[in-house]
PDB file of C-alpha atoms in Angstrom:
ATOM      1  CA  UNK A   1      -6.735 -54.753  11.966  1.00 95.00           C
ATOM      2  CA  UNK A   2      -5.018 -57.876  13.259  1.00 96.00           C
ATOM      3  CA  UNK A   3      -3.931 -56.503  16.132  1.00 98.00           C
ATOM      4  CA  UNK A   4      -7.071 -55.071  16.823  1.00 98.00           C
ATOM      5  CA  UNK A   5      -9.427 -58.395  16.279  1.00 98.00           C
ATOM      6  CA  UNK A   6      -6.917 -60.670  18.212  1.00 98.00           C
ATOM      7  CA  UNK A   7      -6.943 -58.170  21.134  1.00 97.00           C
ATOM      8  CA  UNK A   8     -10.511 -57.866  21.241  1.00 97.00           C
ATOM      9  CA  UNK A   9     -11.539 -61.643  21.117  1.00 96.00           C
ATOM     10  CA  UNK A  10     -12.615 -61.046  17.822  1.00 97.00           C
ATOM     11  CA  UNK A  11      -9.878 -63.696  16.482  1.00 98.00           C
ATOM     12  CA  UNK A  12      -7.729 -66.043  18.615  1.00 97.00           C
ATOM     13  CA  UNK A  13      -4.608 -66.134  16.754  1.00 98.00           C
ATOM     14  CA  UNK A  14      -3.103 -63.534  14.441  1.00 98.00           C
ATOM     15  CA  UNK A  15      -0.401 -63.851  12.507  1.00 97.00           C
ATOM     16  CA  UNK A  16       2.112 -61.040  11.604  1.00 96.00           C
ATOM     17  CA  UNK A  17       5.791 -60.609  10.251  1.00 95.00           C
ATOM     18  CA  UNK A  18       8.730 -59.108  12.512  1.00 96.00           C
ATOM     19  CA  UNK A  19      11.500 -59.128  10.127  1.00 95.00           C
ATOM     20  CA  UNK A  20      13.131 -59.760   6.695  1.00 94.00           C
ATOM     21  CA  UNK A  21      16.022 -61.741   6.057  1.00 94.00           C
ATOM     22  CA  UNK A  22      16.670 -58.375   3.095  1.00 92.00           C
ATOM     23  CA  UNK A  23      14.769 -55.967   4.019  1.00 91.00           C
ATOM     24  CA  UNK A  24      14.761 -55.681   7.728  1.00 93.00           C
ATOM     25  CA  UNK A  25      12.661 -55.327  10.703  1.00 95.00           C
ATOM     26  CA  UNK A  26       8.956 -54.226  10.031  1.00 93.00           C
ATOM     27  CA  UNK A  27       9.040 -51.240  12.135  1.00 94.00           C
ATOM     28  CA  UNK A  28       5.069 -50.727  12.145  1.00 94.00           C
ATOM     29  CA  UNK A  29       4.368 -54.444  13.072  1.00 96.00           C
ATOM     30  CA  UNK A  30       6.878 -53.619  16.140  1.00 97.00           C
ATOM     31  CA  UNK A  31       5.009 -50.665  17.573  1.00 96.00           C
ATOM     32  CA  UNK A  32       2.028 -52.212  17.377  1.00 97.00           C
ATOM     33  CA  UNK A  33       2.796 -54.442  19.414  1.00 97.00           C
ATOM     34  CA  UNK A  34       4.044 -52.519  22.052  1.00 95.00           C
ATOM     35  CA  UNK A  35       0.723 -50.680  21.393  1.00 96.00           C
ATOM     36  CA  UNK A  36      -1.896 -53.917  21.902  1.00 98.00           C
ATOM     37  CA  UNK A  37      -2.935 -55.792  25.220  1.00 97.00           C
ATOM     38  CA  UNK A  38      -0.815 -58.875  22.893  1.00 98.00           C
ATOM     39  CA  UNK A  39       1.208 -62.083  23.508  1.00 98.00           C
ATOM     40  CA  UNK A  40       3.744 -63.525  21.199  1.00 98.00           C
ATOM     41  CA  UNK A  41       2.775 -66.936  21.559  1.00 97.00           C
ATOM     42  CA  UNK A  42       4.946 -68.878  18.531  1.00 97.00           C
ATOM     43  CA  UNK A  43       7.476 -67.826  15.997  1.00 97.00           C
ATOM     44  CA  UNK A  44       8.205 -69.635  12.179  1.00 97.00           C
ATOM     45  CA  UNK A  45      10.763 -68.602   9.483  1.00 97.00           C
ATOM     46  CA  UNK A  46       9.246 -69.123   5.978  1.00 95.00           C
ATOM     47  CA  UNK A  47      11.166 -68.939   2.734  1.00 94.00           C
ATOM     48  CA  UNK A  48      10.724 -66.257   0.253  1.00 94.00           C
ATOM     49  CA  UNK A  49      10.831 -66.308  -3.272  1.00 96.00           C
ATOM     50  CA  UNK A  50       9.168 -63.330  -5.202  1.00 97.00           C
ATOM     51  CA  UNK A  51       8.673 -63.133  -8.618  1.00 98.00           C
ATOM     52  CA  UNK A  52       7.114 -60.615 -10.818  1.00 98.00           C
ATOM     53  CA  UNK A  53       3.632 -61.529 -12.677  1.00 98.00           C
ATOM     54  CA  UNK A  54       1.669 -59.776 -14.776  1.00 98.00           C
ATOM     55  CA  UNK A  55      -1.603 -60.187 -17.119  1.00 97.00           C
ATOM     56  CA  UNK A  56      -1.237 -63.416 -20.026  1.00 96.00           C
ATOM     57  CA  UNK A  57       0.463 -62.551 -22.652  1.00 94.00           C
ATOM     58  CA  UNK A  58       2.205 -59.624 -21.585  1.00 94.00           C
ATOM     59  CA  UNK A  59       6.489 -59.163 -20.982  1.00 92.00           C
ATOM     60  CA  UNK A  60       9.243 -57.418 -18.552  1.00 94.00           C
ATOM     61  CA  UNK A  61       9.512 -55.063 -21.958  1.00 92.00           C
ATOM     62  CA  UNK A  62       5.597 -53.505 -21.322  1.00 93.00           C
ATOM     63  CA  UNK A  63       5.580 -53.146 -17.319  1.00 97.00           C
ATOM     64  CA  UNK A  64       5.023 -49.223 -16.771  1.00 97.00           C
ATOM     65  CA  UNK A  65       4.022 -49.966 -13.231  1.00 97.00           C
ATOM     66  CA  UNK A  66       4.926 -52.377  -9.949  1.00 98.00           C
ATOM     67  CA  UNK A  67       3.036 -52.883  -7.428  1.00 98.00           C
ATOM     68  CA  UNK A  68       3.946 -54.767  -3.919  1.00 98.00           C
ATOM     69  CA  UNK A  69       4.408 -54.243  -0.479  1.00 95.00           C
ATOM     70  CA  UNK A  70       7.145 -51.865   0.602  1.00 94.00           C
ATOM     71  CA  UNK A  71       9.010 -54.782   2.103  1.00 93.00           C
ATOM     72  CA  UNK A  72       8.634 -57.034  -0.910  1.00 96.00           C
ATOM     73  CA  UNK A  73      10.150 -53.880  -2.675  1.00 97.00           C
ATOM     74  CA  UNK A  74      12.690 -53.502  -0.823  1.00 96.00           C
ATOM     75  CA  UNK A  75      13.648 -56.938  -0.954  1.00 96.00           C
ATOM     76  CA  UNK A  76      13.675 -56.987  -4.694  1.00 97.00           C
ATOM     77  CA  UNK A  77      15.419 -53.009  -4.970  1.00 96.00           C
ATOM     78  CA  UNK A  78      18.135 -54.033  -7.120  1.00 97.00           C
ATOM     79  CA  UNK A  79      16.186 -55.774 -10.032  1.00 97.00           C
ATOM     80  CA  UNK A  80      13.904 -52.477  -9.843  1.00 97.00           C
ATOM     81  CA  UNK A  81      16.948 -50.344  -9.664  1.00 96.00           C
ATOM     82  CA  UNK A  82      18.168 -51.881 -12.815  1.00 96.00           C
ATOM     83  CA  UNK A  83      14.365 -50.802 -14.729  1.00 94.00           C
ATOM     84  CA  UNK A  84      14.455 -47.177 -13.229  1.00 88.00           C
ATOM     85  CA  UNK A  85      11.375 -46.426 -15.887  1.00 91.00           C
ATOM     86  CA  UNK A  86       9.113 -48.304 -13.646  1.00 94.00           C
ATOM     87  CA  UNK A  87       7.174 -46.544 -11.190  1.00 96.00           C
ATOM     88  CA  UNK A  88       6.556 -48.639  -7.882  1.00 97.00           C
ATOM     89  CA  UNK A  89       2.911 -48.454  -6.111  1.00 97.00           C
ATOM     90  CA  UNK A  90       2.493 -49.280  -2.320  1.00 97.00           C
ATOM     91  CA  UNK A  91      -0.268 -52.144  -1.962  1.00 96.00           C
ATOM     92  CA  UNK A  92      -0.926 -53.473   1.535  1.00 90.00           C
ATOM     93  CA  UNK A  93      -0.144 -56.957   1.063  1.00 92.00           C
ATOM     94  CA  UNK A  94       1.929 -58.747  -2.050  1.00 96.00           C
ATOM     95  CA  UNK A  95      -1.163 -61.484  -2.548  1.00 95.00           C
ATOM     96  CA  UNK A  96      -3.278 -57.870  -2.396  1.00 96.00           C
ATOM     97  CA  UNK A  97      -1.041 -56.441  -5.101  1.00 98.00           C
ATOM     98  CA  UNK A  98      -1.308 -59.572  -7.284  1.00 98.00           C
ATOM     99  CA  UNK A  99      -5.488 -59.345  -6.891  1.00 98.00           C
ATOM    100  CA  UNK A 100      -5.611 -55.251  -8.127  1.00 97.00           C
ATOM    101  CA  UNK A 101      -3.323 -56.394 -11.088  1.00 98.00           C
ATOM    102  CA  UNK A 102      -5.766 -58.985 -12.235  1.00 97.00           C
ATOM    103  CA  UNK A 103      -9.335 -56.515 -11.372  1.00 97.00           C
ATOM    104  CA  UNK A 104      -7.312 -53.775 -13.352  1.00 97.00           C
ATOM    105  CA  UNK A 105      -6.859 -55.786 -16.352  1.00 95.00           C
ATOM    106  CA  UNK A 106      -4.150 -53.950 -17.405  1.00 95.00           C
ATOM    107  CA  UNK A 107      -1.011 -56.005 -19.526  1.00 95.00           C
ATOM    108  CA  UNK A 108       1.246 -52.647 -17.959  1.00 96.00           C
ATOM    109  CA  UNK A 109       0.961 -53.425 -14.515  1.00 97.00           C
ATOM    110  CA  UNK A 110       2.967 -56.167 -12.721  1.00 98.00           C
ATOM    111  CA  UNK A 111       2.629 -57.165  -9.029  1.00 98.00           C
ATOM    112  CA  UNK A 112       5.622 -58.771  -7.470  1.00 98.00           C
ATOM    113  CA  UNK A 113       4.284 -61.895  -5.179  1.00 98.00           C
ATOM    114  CA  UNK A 114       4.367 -65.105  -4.489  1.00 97.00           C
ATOM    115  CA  UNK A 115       3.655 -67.868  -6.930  1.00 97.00           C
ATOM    116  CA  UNK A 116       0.955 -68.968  -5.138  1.00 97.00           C
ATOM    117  CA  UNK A 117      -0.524 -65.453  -6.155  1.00 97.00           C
ATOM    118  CA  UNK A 118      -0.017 -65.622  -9.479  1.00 98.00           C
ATOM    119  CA  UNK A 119      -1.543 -69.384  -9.655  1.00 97.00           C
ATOM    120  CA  UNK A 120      -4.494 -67.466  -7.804  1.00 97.00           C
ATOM    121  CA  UNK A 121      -5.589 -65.192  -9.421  1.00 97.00           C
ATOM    122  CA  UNK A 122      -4.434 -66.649 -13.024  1.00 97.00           C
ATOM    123  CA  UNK A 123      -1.399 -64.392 -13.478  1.00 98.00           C
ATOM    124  CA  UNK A 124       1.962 -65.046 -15.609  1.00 98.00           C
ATOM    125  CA  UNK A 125       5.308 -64.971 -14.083  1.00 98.00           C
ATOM    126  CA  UNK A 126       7.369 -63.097 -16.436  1.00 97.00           C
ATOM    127  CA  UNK A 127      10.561 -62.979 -13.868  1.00 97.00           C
ATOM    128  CA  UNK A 128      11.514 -65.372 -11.546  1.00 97.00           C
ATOM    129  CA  UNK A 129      13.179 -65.151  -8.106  1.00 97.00           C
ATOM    130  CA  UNK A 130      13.638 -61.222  -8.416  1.00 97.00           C
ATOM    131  CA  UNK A 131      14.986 -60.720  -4.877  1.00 97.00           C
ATOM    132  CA  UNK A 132      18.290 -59.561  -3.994  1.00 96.00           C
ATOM    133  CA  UNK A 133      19.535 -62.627  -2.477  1.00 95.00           C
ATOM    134  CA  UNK A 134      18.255 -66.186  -2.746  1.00 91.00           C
ATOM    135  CA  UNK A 135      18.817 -66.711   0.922  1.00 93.00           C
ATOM    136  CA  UNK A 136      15.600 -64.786   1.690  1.00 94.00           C
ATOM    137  CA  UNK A 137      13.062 -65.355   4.894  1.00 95.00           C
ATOM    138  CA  UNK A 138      11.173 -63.676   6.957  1.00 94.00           C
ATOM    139  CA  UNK A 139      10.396 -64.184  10.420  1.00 97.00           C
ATOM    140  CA  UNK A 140       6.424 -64.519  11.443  1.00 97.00           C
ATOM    141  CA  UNK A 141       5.090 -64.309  15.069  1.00 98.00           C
ATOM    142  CA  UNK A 142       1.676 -65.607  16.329  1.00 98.00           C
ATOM    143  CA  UNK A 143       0.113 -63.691  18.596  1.00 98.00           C
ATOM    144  CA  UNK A 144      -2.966 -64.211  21.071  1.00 98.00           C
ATOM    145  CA  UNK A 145      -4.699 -62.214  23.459  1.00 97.00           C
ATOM    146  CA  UNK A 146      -3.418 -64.725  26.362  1.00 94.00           C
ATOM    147  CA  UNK A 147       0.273 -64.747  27.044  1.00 93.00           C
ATOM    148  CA  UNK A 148       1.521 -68.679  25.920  1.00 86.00           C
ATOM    149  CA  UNK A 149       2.116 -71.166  29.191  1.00 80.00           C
ATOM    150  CA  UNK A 150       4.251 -73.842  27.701  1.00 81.00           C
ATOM    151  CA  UNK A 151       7.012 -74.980  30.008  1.00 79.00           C
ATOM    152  CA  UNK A 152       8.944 -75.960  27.238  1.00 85.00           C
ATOM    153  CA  UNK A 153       9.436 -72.123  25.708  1.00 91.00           C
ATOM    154  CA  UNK A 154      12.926 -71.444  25.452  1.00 94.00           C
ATOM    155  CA  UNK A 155      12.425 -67.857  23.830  1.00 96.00           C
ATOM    156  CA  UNK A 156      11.556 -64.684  24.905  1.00 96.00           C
ATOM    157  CA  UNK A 157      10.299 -61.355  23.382  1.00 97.00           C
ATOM    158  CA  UNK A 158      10.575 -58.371  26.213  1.00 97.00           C
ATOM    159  CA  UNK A 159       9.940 -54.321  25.926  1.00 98.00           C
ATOM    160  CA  UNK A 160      11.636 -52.199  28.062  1.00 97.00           C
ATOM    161  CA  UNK A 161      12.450 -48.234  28.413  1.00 96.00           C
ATOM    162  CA  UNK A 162      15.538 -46.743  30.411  1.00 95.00           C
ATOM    163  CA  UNK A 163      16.642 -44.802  32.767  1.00 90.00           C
ATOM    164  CA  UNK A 164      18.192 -41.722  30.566  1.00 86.00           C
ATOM    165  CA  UNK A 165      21.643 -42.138  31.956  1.00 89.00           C
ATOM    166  CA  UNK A 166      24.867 -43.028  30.793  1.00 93.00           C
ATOM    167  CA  UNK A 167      25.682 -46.820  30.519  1.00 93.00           C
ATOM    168  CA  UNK A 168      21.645 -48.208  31.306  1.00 94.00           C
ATOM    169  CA  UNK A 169      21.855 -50.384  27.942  1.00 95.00           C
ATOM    170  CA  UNK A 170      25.039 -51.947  28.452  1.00 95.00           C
ATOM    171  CA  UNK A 171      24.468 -52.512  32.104  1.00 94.00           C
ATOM    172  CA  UNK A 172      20.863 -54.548  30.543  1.00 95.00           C
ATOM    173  CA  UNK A 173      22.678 -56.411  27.690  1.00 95.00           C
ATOM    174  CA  UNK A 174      25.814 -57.572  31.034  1.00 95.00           C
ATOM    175  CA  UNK A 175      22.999 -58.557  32.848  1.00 93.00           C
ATOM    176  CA  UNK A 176      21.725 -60.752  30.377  1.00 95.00           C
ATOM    177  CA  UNK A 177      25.170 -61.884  29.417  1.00 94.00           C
ATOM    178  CA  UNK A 178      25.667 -62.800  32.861  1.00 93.00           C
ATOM    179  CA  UNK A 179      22.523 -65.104  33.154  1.00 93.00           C
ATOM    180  CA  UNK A 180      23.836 -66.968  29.741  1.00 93.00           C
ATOM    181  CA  UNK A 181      21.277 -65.211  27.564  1.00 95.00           C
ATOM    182  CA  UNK A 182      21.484 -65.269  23.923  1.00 96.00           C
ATOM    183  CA  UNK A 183      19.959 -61.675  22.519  1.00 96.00           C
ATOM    184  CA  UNK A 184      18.958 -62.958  19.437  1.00 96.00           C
ATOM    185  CA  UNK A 185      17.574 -59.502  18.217  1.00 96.00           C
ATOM    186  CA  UNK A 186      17.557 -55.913  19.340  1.00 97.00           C
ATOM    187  CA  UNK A 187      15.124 -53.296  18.110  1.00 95.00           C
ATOM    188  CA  UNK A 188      14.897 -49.463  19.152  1.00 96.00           C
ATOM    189  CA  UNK A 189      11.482 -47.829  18.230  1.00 96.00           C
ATOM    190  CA  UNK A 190      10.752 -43.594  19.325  1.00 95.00           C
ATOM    191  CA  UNK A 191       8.583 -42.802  22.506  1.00 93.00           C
ATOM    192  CA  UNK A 192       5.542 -40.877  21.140  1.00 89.00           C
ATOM    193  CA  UNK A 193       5.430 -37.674  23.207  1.00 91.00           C
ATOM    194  CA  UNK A 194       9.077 -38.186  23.983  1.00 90.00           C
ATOM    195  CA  UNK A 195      11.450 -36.415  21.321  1.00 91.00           C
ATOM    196  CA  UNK A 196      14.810 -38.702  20.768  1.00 91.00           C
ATOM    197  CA  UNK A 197      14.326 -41.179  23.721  1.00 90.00           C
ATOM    198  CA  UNK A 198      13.698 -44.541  23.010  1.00 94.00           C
ATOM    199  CA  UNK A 199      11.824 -47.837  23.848  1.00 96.00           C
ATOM    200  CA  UNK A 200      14.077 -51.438  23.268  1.00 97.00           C
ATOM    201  CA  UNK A 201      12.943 -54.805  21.708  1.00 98.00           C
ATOM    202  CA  UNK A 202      14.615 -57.409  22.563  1.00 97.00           C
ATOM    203  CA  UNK A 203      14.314 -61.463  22.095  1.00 98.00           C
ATOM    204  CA  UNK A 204      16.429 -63.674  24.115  1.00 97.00           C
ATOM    205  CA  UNK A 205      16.736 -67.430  23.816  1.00 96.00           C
ATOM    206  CA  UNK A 206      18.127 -69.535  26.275  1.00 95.00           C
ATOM    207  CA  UNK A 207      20.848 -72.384  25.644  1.00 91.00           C
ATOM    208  CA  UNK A 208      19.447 -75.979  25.693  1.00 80.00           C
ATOM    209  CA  UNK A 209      20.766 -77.086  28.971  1.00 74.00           C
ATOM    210  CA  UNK A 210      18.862 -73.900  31.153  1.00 78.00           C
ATOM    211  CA  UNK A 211      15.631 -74.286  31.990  1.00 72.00           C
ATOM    212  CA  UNK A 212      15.352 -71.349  34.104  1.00 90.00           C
ATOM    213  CA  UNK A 213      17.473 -68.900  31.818  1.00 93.00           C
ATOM    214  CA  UNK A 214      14.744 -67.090  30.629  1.00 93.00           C
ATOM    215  CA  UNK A 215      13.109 -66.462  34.031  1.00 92.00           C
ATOM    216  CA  UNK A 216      16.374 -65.100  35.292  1.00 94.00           C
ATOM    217  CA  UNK A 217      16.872 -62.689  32.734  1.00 95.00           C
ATOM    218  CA  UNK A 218      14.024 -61.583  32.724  1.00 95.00           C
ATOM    219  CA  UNK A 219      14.447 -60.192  36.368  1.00 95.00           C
ATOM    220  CA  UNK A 220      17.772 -59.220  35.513  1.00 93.00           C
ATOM    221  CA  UNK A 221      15.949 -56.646  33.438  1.00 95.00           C
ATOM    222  CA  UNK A 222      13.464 -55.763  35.215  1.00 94.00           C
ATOM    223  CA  UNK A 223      16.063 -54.726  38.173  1.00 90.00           C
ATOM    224  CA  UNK A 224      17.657 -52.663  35.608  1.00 91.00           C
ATOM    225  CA  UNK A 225      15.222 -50.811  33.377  1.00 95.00           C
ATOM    226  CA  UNK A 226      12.582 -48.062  34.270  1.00 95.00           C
ATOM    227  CA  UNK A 227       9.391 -50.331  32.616  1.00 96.00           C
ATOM    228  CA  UNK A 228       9.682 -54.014  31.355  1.00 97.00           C
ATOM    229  CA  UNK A 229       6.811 -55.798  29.406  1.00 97.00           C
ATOM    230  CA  UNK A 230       7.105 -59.399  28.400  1.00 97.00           C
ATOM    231  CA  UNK A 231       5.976 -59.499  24.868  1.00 97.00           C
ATOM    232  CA  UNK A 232       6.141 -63.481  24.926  1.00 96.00           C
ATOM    233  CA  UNK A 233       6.807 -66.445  26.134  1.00 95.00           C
ATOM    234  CA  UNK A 234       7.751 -69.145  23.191  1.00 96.00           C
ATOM    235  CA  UNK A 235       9.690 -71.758  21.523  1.00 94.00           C
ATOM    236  CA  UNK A 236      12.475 -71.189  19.541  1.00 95.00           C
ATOM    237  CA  UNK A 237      11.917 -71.892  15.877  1.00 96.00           C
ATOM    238  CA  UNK A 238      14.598 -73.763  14.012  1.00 91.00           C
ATOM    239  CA  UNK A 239      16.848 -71.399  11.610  1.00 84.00           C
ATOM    240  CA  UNK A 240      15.949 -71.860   7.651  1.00 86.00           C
ATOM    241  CA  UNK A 241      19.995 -71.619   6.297  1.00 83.00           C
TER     242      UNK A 241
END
């Protein structure tokens, strides 16, 4: 839905997560944008801290049920792993999980979220910081329907396929090497309608003293690949830890 209302004028910004600091890369959030007439137009890290929060009154001892977001999940697997009673229920967002806990009324559900959930929608946190690691973040992108013009973007976001030959990636990731490139991430998502072959995310951000980094490795790629796409155009955020 995002996708769709930014790249129909409906909305002029959306907002979307890429990847976990735990959990990972959020495949579907990738394909769609490979999918939508979309521009990556700013990037943020934001702190996570997830906690588990239930109806007043109730405990850790009476939660049958979890709900959450498979991500938040994930990122809390080992604190679920050690309660293998509870059964875990897919909600579409963590503040969305936190909101069916409260309609439900029911003391044996618990969402996990963020405290600003529970304070919401008048929930008790009945376990604190359940994820795996306490260096947890996850990386949001804005994204517009008009590709971001600020000279000062020292980032990149670009999707490209191959030519299915021996040696195409490493001759992409030399190229950008070559042009002093930092690949920052790489992401490999299926071709629909093409079994085993594969499209490639990939951000690149450019050392302080190169203005014109970007732009060359760009067309480094782009001499290289079979199809190239910039995704983006943006400035770097600064790293959490």
């Amino acid at each position: 839905d995002i996708f769709g209302h930014v790249a129909s004028g409906q909305a002029d910004v959306g907002v979307v997560p890429l990847e976990n600091a735990l959990a990972g890369s959020v495949h579907e959030n990738y394909d769609l944008l490979g999918e939508f007439p979309v521009s990556i137009i700013a990037e943020a890290y934001l702190p996570v801290e997830l906690h588990l929060m239930s109806l007043p009154g109730s405990d850790v001892g009476h939660i049958q049920q979890v709900l959450s977001h498979p991500k938040a999940l994930e990122q809390c697997s080992k604190f679920l792993e050690e309660r293998a009673t509870l059964s875990q229920v897919i909600c579409s967002d963590t503040a969305g999980a936190a909101l069916e806990v409260r309609r439900r009324g029911d003391a044996s559900l618990a969402a996990i979220a963020s405290e600003e959930a529970a304070q919401e929608h008048n929930l008790q946190i009945i376990a604190r910081g359940i994820q795996n690691h306490a260096m947890n973040a996850t990386r949001f992108v804005a994204i517009s329907a008009s590709p971001n013009v600020e000279a000062k973007a020292d980032k990149c976001s670009l999707l490209f396929t191959l030519p299915h030959q021996p040696g195409s990636l490493a001759r992409i990731l030399a190229a950008v090497a070559g042009q002093d490139g930092n690949i920052t991430k790489i992401e490999s998502r299926p071709m629909p309608g093409k079994p085993f072959e594969y499209a490639f995310y990939l951000d690149i951000q450019a050392p302080l003293d190169s203005q014109d980094c970007i732009s060359r490795c760009i067309e480094a790629i782009s001499g290289s690949a079979a199809s190239c796409r910039v995704l983006g155009r943006y400035r770097a955020a600064p790293p959490l830890f």
